[in-house]
PDB file of C-alpha atoms in Angstrom:
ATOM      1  CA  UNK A   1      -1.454  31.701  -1.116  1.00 87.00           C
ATOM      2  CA  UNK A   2       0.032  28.328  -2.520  1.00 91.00           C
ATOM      3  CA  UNK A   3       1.402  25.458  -0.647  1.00 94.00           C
ATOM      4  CA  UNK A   4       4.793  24.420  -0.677  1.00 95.00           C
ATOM      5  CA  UNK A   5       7.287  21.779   0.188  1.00 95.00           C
ATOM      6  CA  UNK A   6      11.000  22.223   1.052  1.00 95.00           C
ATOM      7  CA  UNK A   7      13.658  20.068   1.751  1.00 95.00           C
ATOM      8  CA  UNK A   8      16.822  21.575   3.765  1.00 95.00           C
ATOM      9  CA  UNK A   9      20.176  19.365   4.067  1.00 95.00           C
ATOM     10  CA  UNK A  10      22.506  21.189   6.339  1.00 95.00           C
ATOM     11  CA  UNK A  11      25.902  20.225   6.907  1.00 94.00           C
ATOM     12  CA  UNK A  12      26.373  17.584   9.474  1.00 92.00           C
ATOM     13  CA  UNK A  13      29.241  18.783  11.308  1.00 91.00           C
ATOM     14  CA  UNK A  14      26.572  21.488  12.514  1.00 90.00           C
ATOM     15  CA  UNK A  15      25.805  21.975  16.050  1.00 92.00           C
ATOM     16  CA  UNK A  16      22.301  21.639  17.002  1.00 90.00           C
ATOM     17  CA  UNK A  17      22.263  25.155  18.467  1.00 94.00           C
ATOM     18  CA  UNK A  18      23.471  26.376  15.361  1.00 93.00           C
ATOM     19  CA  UNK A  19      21.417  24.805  12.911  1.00 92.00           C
ATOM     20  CA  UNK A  20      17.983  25.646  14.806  1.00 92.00           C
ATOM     21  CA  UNK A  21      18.803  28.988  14.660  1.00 94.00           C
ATOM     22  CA  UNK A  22      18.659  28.817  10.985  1.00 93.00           C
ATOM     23  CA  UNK A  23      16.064  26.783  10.734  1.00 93.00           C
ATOM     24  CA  UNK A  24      13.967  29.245  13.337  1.00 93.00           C
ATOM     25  CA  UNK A  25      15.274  32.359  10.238  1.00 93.00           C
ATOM     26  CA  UNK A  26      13.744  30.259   7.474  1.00 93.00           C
ATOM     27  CA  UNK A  27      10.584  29.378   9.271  1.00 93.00           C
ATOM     28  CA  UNK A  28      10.806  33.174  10.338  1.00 92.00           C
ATOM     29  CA  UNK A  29      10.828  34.232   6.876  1.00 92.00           C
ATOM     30  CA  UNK A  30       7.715  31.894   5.755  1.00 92.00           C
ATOM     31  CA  UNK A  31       5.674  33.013   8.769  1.00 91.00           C
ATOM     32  CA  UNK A  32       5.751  36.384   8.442  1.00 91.00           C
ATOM     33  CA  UNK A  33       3.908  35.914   5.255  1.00 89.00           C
ATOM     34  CA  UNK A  34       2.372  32.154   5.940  1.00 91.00           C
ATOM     35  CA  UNK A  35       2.081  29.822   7.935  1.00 93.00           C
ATOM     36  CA  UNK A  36       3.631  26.219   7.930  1.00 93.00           C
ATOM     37  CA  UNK A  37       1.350  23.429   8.349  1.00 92.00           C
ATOM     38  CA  UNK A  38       4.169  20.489   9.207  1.00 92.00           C
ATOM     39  CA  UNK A  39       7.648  20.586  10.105  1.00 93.00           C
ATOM     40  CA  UNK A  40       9.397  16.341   9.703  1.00 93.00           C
ATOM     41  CA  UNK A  41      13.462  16.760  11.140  1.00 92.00           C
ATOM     42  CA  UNK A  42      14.679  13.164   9.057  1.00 94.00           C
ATOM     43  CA  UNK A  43      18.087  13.392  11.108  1.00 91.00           C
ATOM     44  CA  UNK A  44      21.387  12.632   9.641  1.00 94.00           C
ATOM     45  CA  UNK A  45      20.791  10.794   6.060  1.00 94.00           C
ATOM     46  CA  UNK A  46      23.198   9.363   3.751  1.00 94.00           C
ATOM     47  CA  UNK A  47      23.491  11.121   0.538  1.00 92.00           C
ATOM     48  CA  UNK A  48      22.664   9.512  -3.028  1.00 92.00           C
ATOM     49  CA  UNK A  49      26.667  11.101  -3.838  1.00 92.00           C
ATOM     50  CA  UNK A  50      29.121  13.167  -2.303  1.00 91.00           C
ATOM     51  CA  UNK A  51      28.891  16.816  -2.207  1.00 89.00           C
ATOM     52  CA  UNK A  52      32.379  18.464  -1.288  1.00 89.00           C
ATOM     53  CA  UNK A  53      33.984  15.222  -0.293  1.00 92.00           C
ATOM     54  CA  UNK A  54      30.793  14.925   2.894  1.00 93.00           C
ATOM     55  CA  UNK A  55      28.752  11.837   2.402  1.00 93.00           C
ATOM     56  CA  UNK A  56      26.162  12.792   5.027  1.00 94.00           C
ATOM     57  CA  UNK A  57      23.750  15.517   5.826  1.00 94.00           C
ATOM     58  CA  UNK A  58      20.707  16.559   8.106  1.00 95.00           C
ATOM     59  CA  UNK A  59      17.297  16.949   6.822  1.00 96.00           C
ATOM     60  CA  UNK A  60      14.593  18.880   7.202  1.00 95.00           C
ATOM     61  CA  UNK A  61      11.362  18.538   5.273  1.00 96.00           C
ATOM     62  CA  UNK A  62       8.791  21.593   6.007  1.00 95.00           C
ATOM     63  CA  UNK A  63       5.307  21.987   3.992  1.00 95.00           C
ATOM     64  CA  UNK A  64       4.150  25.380   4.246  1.00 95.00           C
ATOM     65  CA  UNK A  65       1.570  27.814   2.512  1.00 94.00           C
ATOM     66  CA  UNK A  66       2.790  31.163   1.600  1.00 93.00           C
ATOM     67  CA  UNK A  67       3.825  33.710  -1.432  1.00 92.00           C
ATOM     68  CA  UNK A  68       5.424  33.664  -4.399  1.00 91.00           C
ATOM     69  CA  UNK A  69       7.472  36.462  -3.436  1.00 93.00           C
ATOM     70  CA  UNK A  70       8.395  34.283   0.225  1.00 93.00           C
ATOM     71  CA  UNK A  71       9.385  31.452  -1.770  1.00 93.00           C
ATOM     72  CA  UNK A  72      11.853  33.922  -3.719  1.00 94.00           C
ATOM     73  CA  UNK A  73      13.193  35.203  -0.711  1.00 93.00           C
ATOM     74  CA  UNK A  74      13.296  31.587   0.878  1.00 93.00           C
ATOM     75  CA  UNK A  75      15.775  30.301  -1.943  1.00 94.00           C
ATOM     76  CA  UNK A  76      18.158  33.667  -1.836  1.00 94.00           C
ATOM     77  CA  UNK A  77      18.656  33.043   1.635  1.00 94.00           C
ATOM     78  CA  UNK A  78      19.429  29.454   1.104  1.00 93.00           C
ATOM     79  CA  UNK A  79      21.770  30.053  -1.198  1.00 94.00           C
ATOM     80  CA  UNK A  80      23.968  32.206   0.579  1.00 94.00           C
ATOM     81  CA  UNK A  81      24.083  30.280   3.786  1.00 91.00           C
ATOM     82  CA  UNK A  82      27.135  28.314   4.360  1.00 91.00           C
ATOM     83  CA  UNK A  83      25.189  25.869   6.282  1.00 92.00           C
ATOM     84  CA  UNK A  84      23.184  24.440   3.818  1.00 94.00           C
ATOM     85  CA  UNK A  85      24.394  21.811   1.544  1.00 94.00           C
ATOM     86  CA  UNK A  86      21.231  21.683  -0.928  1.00 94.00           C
ATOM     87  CA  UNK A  87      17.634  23.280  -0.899  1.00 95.00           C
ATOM     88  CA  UNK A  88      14.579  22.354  -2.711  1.00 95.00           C
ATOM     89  CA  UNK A  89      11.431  23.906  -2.993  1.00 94.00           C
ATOM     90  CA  UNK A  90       8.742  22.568  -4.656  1.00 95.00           C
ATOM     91  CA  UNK A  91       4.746  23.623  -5.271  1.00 93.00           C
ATOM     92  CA  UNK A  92       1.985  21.307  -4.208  1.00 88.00           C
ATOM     93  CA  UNK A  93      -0.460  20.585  -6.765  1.00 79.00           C
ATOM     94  CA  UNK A  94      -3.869  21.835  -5.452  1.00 68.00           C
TER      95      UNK A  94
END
C-alpha cells in the first residue's frame, strides 16, 4: 500500500448534512481497502479563480494509505459527483 494525499473542494452552497455524507462515501471507499491516517476540514476558502462564476469553496484535505486500484476508483467517483468543484490526488514520496 502507498500513501496518498487528496484535496476535495465542494461547492459552498452545500449543506453540511449533505456534504458529510459524501465525504463519509469517499472515506468509505478508501477504508474498505485502507485506512486514512488524517482527515484537516480547511472550511470555506477563496479560490485562486473562478470556477462556474463561484469564487468560493470548502476544503477538505485527507492523507490516506491505500491501492492503486482505490485511488482509481476514488477519482471516478469524484468526477461524477455534482458536489465537487475540483479533486486532487497526489502520492507521497516514501
Amino acid at each position: 500500500m502507498r500513501k496518498y494525499e487528496a484535496v476535495f473542494i465542494f461547492l459552498p452552497s452545500l449543506e453540511d448534512e449533505a456534504r458529510n455524507q459524501l465525504f463519509d462515501r469517499l472515506k468509505g471507499i478508501i477504508e474498505s481497502n485502507g485506512t486514512v491516517s488524517d482527515v484537516d476540514e480547511w472550511g470555506v476558502r477563496k479560490l485562486a479563480y473562478e470556477i462556474n462564476d463561484i469564487s468560493e469553496g470548502y476544503y477538505i484535505v485527507i492523507n490516506f494509505e491505500t491501492t492503486p486500484e482505490t485511488v482509481e476508483e476514488l477519482d471516478r467517483v469524484c468526477k461524477i459527483s455534482d458536489s465537487i468543484m475540483r479533486h486532487m490526488i497526489i502520492r507521497e514520496d516514501e
